[in-house]
PDB file of C-alpha atoms in Angstrom:
ATOM      1  CA  MET A   1      17.022  -7.782 -17.147  1.00  0.00           C
ATOM      2  CA  ARG A   2      18.520 -11.141 -16.203  1.00  0.00           C
ATOM      3  CA  ALA A   3      16.700 -14.404 -16.850  1.00  0.00           C
ATOM      4  CA  PRO A   4      14.372 -15.616 -14.089  1.00  0.00           C
ATOM      5  CA  ALA A   5      15.452 -18.341 -11.709  1.00  0.00           C
ATOM      6  CA  GLY A   6      15.919 -21.707 -13.418  1.00  0.00           C
ATOM      7  CA  ASN A   7      18.531 -23.065 -15.773  1.00  0.00           C
ATOM      8  CA  GLU A   8      18.467 -23.047 -19.540  1.00  0.00           C
ATOM      9  CA  ASP A   9      17.531 -26.729 -19.737  1.00  0.00           C
ATOM     10  CA  ALA A  10      14.373 -25.995 -17.761  1.00  0.00           C
ATOM     11  CA  LEU A  11      13.522 -23.088 -20.053  1.00  0.00           C
ATOM     12  CA  ARG A  12      13.975 -25.322 -23.101  1.00  0.00           C
ATOM     13  CA  GLU A  13      11.693 -27.975 -21.647  1.00  0.00           C
ATOM     14  CA  SER A  14       9.066 -25.339 -20.797  1.00  0.00           C
ATOM     15  CA  ILE A  15       9.087 -24.029 -24.372  1.00  0.00           C
ATOM     16  CA  VAL A  16       8.530 -27.552 -25.683  1.00  0.00           C
ATOM     17  CA  ALA A  17       5.802 -28.414 -23.160  1.00  0.00           C
ATOM     18  CA  LEU A  18       3.850 -25.177 -23.463  1.00  0.00           C
ATOM     19  CA  GLY A  19       4.264 -25.067 -27.235  1.00  0.00           C
ATOM     20  CA  ALA A  20       2.786 -28.569 -27.453  1.00  0.00           C
ATOM     21  CA  SER A  21      -0.081 -27.559 -25.143  1.00  0.00           C
ATOM     22  CA  LEU A  22      -0.943 -24.551 -27.319  1.00  0.00           C
ATOM     23  CA  PHE A  23      -0.758 -26.661 -30.486  1.00  0.00           C
ATOM     24  CA  GLN A  24      -2.861 -29.515 -29.139  1.00  0.00           C
ATOM     25  CA  ARG A  25      -5.631 -27.112 -28.096  1.00  0.00           C
ATOM     26  CA  GLY A  26      -5.724 -25.341 -31.448  1.00  0.00           C
ATOM     27  CA  PHE A  27      -4.025 -22.076 -30.509  1.00  0.00           C
ATOM     28  CA  SER A  28      -1.572 -22.660 -33.377  1.00  0.00           C
ATOM     29  CA  VAL A  29      -1.653 -24.828 -36.485  1.00  0.00           C
ATOM     30  CA  GLY A  30       1.037 -26.108 -38.825  1.00  0.00           C
ATOM     31  CA  SER A  31       4.174 -24.023 -38.427  1.00  0.00           C
ATOM     32  CA  ALA A  32       2.287 -20.904 -37.300  1.00  0.00           C
ATOM     33  CA  GLY A  33       3.323 -19.088 -34.124  1.00  0.00           C
ATOM     34  CA  ASN A  34       6.586 -18.754 -32.242  1.00  0.00           C
ATOM     35  CA  ILE A  35       7.929 -18.405 -28.705  1.00  0.00           C
ATOM     36  CA  SER A  36      10.963 -16.711 -27.175  1.00  0.00           C
ATOM     37  CA  VAL A  37      12.343 -16.538 -23.626  1.00  0.00           C
ATOM     38  CA  ARG A  38      15.146 -14.603 -21.971  1.00  0.00           C
ATOM     39  CA  THR A  39      18.234 -16.492 -20.840  1.00  0.00           C
ATOM     40  CA  GLN A  40      21.256 -15.365 -18.850  1.00  0.00           C
ATOM     41  CA  ASP A  41      23.080 -14.451 -22.058  1.00  0.00           C
ATOM     42  CA  GLY A  42      20.326 -13.572 -24.509  1.00  0.00           C
ATOM     43  CA  PHE A  43      17.300 -15.432 -25.828  1.00  0.00           C
ATOM     44  CA  LEU A  44      16.004 -18.846 -26.827  1.00  0.00           C
ATOM     45  CA  MET A  45      13.534 -18.903 -29.717  1.00  0.00           C
ATOM     46  CA  THR A  46      11.592 -21.444 -31.723  1.00  0.00           C
ATOM     47  CA  PRO A  47      13.209 -22.052 -35.128  1.00  0.00           C
ATOM     48  CA  THR A  48      11.854 -20.861 -38.454  1.00  0.00           C
ATOM     49  CA  ASN A  49       9.161 -23.083 -39.979  1.00  0.00           C
ATOM     50  CA  SER A  50       8.906 -25.164 -36.795  1.00  0.00           C
ATOM     51  CA  SER A  51       5.601 -26.401 -35.361  1.00  0.00           C
ATOM     52  CA  LEU A  52       4.825 -25.550 -31.744  1.00  0.00           C
ATOM     53  CA  GLY A  53       3.497 -29.099 -31.459  1.00  0.00           C
ATOM     54  CA  ARG A  54       6.724 -30.766 -32.546  1.00  0.00           C
ATOM     55  CA  LEU A  55       9.557 -28.849 -30.907  1.00  0.00           C
ATOM     56  CA  ASP A  56      12.840 -30.411 -29.763  1.00  0.00           C
ATOM     57  CA  ALA A  57      14.449 -28.968 -26.621  1.00  0.00           C
ATOM     58  CA  ASP A  58      17.908 -29.496 -28.150  1.00  0.00           C
ATOM     59  CA  GLU A  59      16.950 -27.816 -31.425  1.00  0.00           C
ATOM     60  CA  LEU A  60      16.002 -24.294 -30.413  1.00  0.00           C
ATOM     61  CA  SER A  61      17.566 -21.131 -31.770  1.00  0.00           C
ATOM     62  CA  GLU A  62      19.994 -19.226 -29.554  1.00  0.00           C
ATOM     63  CA  LEU A  63      20.458 -15.467 -29.861  1.00  0.00           C
ATOM     64  CA  ASP A  64      22.697 -13.138 -27.874  1.00  0.00           C
ATOM     65  CA  ALA A  65      21.556  -9.987 -26.076  1.00  0.00           C
ATOM     66  CA  GLN A  66      21.850  -8.021 -29.343  1.00  0.00           C
ATOM     67  CA  TRP A  67      19.634 -10.558 -31.186  1.00  0.00           C
ATOM     68  CA  VAL A  68      22.507 -12.045 -33.168  1.00  0.00           C
ATOM     69  CA  HIS A  69      21.943 -15.729 -33.969  1.00  0.00           C
ATOM     70  CA  THR A  70      24.715 -17.636 -32.190  1.00  0.00           C
ATOM     71  CA  ALA A  71      23.744 -21.327 -32.190  1.00  0.00           C
ATOM     72  CA  GLY A  72      21.077 -23.838 -33.128  1.00  0.00           C
ATOM     73  CA  PRO A  73      18.721 -23.670 -36.119  1.00  0.00           C
ATOM     74  CA  LYS A  74      17.867 -20.391 -37.796  1.00  0.00           C
ATOM     75  CA  PRO A  75      15.326 -18.487 -35.628  1.00  0.00           C
ATOM     76  CA  SER A  76      11.804 -17.583 -36.654  1.00  0.00           C
ATOM     77  CA  LYS A  77      11.572 -14.830 -39.231  1.00  0.00           C
ATOM     78  CA  GLU A  78       9.447 -12.919 -36.697  1.00  0.00           C
ATOM     79  CA  VAL A  79      12.512 -12.001 -34.603  1.00  0.00           C
ATOM     80  CA  VAL A  80      11.822  -8.273 -35.027  1.00  0.00           C
ATOM     81  CA  MET A  81       8.376  -8.534 -33.422  1.00  0.00           C
ATOM     82  CA  HIS A  82       9.841 -10.258 -30.379  1.00  0.00           C
ATOM     83  CA  GLN A  83      12.679  -7.752 -30.181  1.00  0.00           C
ATOM     84  CA  ALA A  84      10.170  -4.881 -30.221  1.00  0.00           C
ATOM     85  CA  MET A  85       8.087  -6.378 -27.404  1.00  0.00           C
ATOM     86  CA  TYR A  86      11.130  -6.882 -25.165  1.00  0.00           C
ATOM     87  CA  GLN A  87      12.208  -3.299 -25.849  1.00  0.00           C
ATOM     88  CA  ALA A  88       8.721  -2.017 -25.077  1.00  0.00           C
ATOM     89  CA  ARG A  89       8.435  -4.092 -21.910  1.00  0.00           C
ATOM     90  CA  PRO A  90      11.891  -4.373 -20.285  1.00  0.00           C
ATOM     91  CA  GLN A  91      10.599  -6.616 -17.465  1.00  0.00           C
ATOM     92  CA  ALA A  92       9.259  -9.218 -19.889  1.00  0.00           C
ATOM     93  CA  ALA A  93      10.866 -12.650 -19.651  1.00  0.00           C
ATOM     94  CA  ALA A  94       8.981 -14.287 -22.532  1.00  0.00           C
ATOM     95  CA  VAL A  95       7.010 -13.460 -25.662  1.00  0.00           C
ATOM     96  CA  VAL A  96       4.412 -15.607 -27.452  1.00  0.00           C
ATOM     97  CA  HIS A  97       3.160 -14.997 -30.998  1.00  0.00           C
ATOM     98  CA  LEU A  98       0.039 -16.911 -32.094  1.00  0.00           C
ATOM     99  CA  HIS A  99      -2.394 -17.102 -34.996  1.00  0.00           C
ATOM    100  CA  SER A 100      -5.257 -18.300 -32.763  1.00  0.00           C
ATOM    101  CA  THR A 101      -8.619 -18.388 -34.532  1.00  0.00           C
ATOM    102  CA  TYR A 102     -10.702 -15.710 -32.824  1.00  0.00           C
ATOM    103  CA  VAL A 103      -7.894 -13.200 -32.337  1.00  0.00           C
ATOM    104  CA  THR A 104      -6.918 -13.606 -35.978  1.00  0.00           C
ATOM    105  CA  ALA A 105     -10.559 -13.091 -36.968  1.00  0.00           C
ATOM    106  CA  ILE A 106     -10.679  -9.944 -34.812  1.00  0.00           C
ATOM    107  CA  SER A 107      -7.455  -8.780 -36.467  1.00  0.00           C
ATOM    108  CA  CYS A 108      -9.244  -8.791 -39.820  1.00  0.00           C
ATOM    109  CA  LEU A 109     -12.038  -6.471 -38.627  1.00  0.00           C
ATOM    110  CA  ASP A 110     -11.894  -2.768 -39.348  1.00  0.00           C
ATOM    111  CA  GLN A 111     -12.375  -1.595 -35.750  1.00  0.00           C
ATOM    112  CA  ALA A 112     -10.177   0.560 -33.541  1.00  0.00           C
ATOM    113  CA  GLN A 113     -11.021  -1.243 -30.259  1.00  0.00           C
ATOM    114  CA  PRO A 114     -12.400  -4.663 -31.155  1.00  0.00           C
ATOM    115  CA  ILE A 115     -12.233  -6.341 -27.734  1.00  0.00           C
ATOM    116  CA  PRO A 116     -14.104  -4.594 -24.894  1.00  0.00           C
ATOM    117  CA  PRO A 117     -13.071  -5.087 -21.234  1.00  0.00           C
ATOM    118  CA  LEU A 118     -15.836  -7.557 -20.365  1.00  0.00           C
ATOM    119  CA  THR A 119     -14.155  -9.566 -17.610  1.00  0.00           C
ATOM    120  CA  PRO A 120     -11.765  -8.838 -14.745  1.00  0.00           C
ATOM    121  CA  TYR A 121      -9.312 -11.351 -16.209  1.00  0.00           C
ATOM    122  CA  PHE A 122      -9.029  -9.307 -19.383  1.00  0.00           C
ATOM    123  CA  ILE A 123      -7.880  -6.343 -17.305  1.00  0.00           C
ATOM    124  CA  MET A 124      -5.644  -8.347 -14.951  1.00  0.00           C
ATOM    125  CA  ARG A 125      -3.810 -10.242 -17.695  1.00  0.00           C
ATOM    126  CA  LEU A 126      -3.989  -7.839 -20.649  1.00  0.00           C
ATOM    127  CA  GLY A 127      -4.458  -4.361 -19.206  1.00  0.00           C
ATOM    128  CA  ARG A 128      -6.940  -1.667 -20.089  1.00  0.00           C
ATOM    129  CA  GLU A 129      -6.817  -2.304 -23.826  1.00  0.00           C
ATOM    130  CA  VAL A 130      -5.201  -4.400 -26.518  1.00  0.00           C
ATOM    131  CA  PRO A 131      -4.008  -2.085 -29.309  1.00  0.00           C
ATOM    132  CA  THR A 132      -3.902  -3.110 -32.956  1.00  0.00           C
ATOM    133  CA  VAL A 133      -0.978  -2.309 -35.257  1.00  0.00           C
ATOM    134  CA  PRO A 134      -1.280  -2.036 -39.051  1.00  0.00           C
ATOM    135  CA  TYR A 135      -0.600  -4.965 -41.364  1.00  0.00           C
ATOM    136  CA  TYR A 136       2.984  -5.778 -42.289  1.00  0.00           C
ATOM    137  CA  LYS A 137       4.300  -8.676 -44.313  1.00  0.00           C
ATOM    138  CA  PRO A 138       5.368 -11.460 -41.898  1.00  0.00           C
ATOM    139  CA  GLY A 139       9.032 -11.037 -41.061  1.00  0.00           C
ATOM    140  CA  SER A 140       9.146  -7.363 -42.100  1.00  0.00           C
ATOM    141  CA  ALA A 141      11.540  -5.252 -40.048  1.00  0.00           C
ATOM    142  CA  ALA A 142       9.276  -2.236 -40.662  1.00  0.00           C
ATOM    143  CA  VAL A 143       6.867  -3.435 -37.956  1.00  0.00           C
ATOM    144  CA  LEU A 144       9.329  -2.654 -35.141  1.00  0.00           C
ATOM    145  CA  GLN A 145       8.311   0.931 -34.367  1.00  0.00           C
ATOM    146  CA  ASP A 146       4.572   0.236 -34.397  1.00  0.00           C
ATOM    147  CA  ILE A 147       4.909  -2.763 -32.073  1.00  0.00           C
ATOM    148  CA  LEU A 148       7.293  -0.808 -29.856  1.00  0.00           C
ATOM    149  CA  ALA A 149       4.698   1.958 -29.431  1.00  0.00           C
ATOM    150  CA  ALA A 150       1.781  -0.445 -28.957  1.00  0.00           C
ATOM    151  CA  GLY A 151       3.712  -2.690 -26.556  1.00  0.00           C
ATOM    152  CA  ARG A 152       4.325   0.256 -24.234  1.00  0.00           C
ATOM    153  CA  ARG A 153       0.543   0.542 -23.823  1.00  0.00           C
ATOM    154  CA  GLY A 154       0.072  -3.045 -22.666  1.00  0.00           C
ATOM    155  CA  PRO A 155       1.490  -6.576 -22.760  1.00  0.00           C
ATOM    156  CA  ALA A 156      -0.620  -7.742 -25.712  1.00  0.00           C
ATOM    157  CA  VAL A 157      -0.794  -6.441 -29.269  1.00  0.00           C
ATOM    158  CA  ILE A 158      -3.076  -7.489 -32.116  1.00  0.00           C
ATOM    159  CA  LEU A 159      -1.389  -7.639 -35.519  1.00  0.00           C
ATOM    160  CA  ALA A 160      -3.771  -6.604 -38.309  1.00  0.00           C
ATOM    161  CA  ASN A 161      -4.687  -9.543 -40.582  1.00  0.00           C
ATOM    162  CA  HIS A 162      -2.155 -11.710 -38.754  1.00  0.00           C
ATOM    163  CA  GLY A 163      -2.680 -12.648 -35.083  1.00  0.00           C
ATOM    164  CA  SER A 164      -1.243 -11.522 -31.756  1.00  0.00           C
ATOM    165  CA  ILE A 165       1.978 -11.064 -29.838  1.00  0.00           C
ATOM    166  CA  VAL A 166       1.970 -11.167 -26.028  1.00  0.00           C
ATOM    167  CA  ALA A 167       4.672 -10.574 -23.412  1.00  0.00           C
ATOM    168  CA  GLY A 168       4.813 -11.893 -19.848  1.00  0.00           C
ATOM    169  CA  SER A 169       6.952 -11.850 -16.717  1.00  0.00           C
ATOM    170  CA  SER A 170       7.512 -15.583 -17.320  1.00  0.00           C
ATOM    171  CA  LEU A 171       6.758 -18.002 -20.123  1.00  0.00           C
ATOM    172  CA  HIS A 172       3.755 -19.301 -18.185  1.00  0.00           C
ATOM    173  CA  ASP A 173       2.462 -15.745 -17.717  1.00  0.00           C
ATOM    174  CA  ALA A 174       2.861 -14.972 -21.422  1.00  0.00           C
ATOM    175  CA  VAL A 175       1.019 -18.165 -22.407  1.00  0.00           C
ATOM    176  CA  ASN A 176      -1.762 -17.486 -19.891  1.00  0.00           C
ATOM    177  CA  ALA A 177      -2.191 -13.954 -21.239  1.00  0.00           C
ATOM    178  CA  ALA A 178      -2.239 -15.181 -24.852  1.00  0.00           C
ATOM    179  CA  GLU A 179      -4.928 -17.705 -23.935  1.00  0.00           C
ATOM    180  CA  GLU A 180      -6.934 -14.999 -22.142  1.00  0.00           C
ATOM    181  CA  LEU A 181      -6.725 -12.828 -25.248  1.00  0.00           C
ATOM    182  CA  GLU A 182      -8.107 -15.640 -27.413  1.00  0.00           C
ATOM    183  CA  VAL A 183     -11.004 -16.297 -25.022  1.00  0.00           C
ATOM    184  CA  SER A 184     -11.743 -12.558 -24.841  1.00  0.00           C
ATOM    185  CA  ALA A 185     -11.857 -12.393 -28.641  1.00  0.00           C
ATOM    186  CA  GLN A 186     -14.234 -15.366 -28.663  1.00  0.00           C
ATOM    187  CA  LEU A 187     -16.503 -13.603 -26.152  1.00  0.00           C
ATOM    188  CA  ALA A 188     -16.499 -10.486 -28.328  1.00  0.00           C
ATOM    189  CA  PHE A 189     -17.757 -12.550 -31.267  1.00  0.00           C
ATOM    190  CA  LEU A 190     -20.374 -14.422 -29.219  1.00  0.00           C
ATOM    191  CA  LEU A 191     -21.768 -11.165 -27.839  1.00  0.00           C
ATOM    192  CA  GLU A 192     -21.624  -9.178 -31.085  1.00  0.00           C
ATOM    193  CA  GLY A 193     -24.852  -7.251 -31.631  1.00  0.00           C
ATOM    194  CA  ARG A 194     -26.058  -7.784 -28.066  1.00  0.00           C
ATOM    195  CA  ALA A 195     -26.247  -5.212 -25.267  1.00  0.00           C
ATOM    196  CA  THR A 196     -23.166  -5.905 -23.155  1.00  0.00           C
ATOM    197  CA  ARG A 197     -22.029  -4.636 -19.767  1.00  0.00           C
ATOM    198  CA  PRO A 198     -18.302  -3.823 -20.036  1.00  0.00           C
ATOM    199  CA  LEU A 199     -16.455  -3.037 -16.836  1.00  0.00           C
ATOM    200  CA  ASN A 200     -16.765   0.617 -15.919  1.00  0.00           C
ATOM    201  CA  GLU A 201     -13.891   2.952 -15.132  1.00  0.00           C
ATOM    202  CA  GLU A 202     -14.179   2.486 -11.369  1.00  0.00           C
ATOM    203  CA  GLN A 203     -14.064  -1.298 -11.754  1.00  0.00           C
ATOM    204  CA  ILE A 204     -11.101  -1.097 -14.116  1.00  0.00           C
ATOM    205  CA  GLN A 205      -9.169   1.172 -11.773  1.00  0.00           C
ATOM    206  CA  ASP A 206      -9.847  -1.180  -8.871  1.00  0.00           C
ATOM    207  CA  LEU A 207      -8.363  -4.088 -10.835  1.00  0.00           C
ATOM    208  CA  LEU A 208      -5.353  -2.089 -11.986  1.00  0.00           C
ATOM    209  CA  GLY A 209      -4.643  -1.089  -8.414  1.00  0.00           C
TER     210      GLY A 209
END
């Protein structure tokens, strides 16, 4: 898939602006989290140990279509997770990995389906479900196959004891979906132990079209 309309400078500025927005609102802290976007020739990615709140548009990592680092600072050690999501979702134009508070808390629970489909926005942005993959050491290449399988089921994946990784048809779509996942996780915690009314199958099918 080719990069969406817009030049590379615009993509760089969007990474910086949206990264800062996520950081300022507490979706990432310190140097946690990373972002990648497709370009005409490969990918742009936030550098290793960089803060989403303090990115420089001229200091992003450049990778070719085979994920070989070609220019700029060394990319995030989570390259394999991004690679797996793009492979799983060929139409994706961007991927966002966050350690947001409620999703990370959910990722530490021993539950197969921790976030129920409570709102239409969950379904519209995240699909029928958000699968969880087992724990892997951050940066481990061994995670690829599990994320590849989970990413084929939907655009968002929870990483056990770690956080989330979310793909979108644009960087804005990926960020919106990652934010929706965090809010959905927060709702799951707020409603824990109460009788809830998840969307039924007919309602889900209507939203999925």
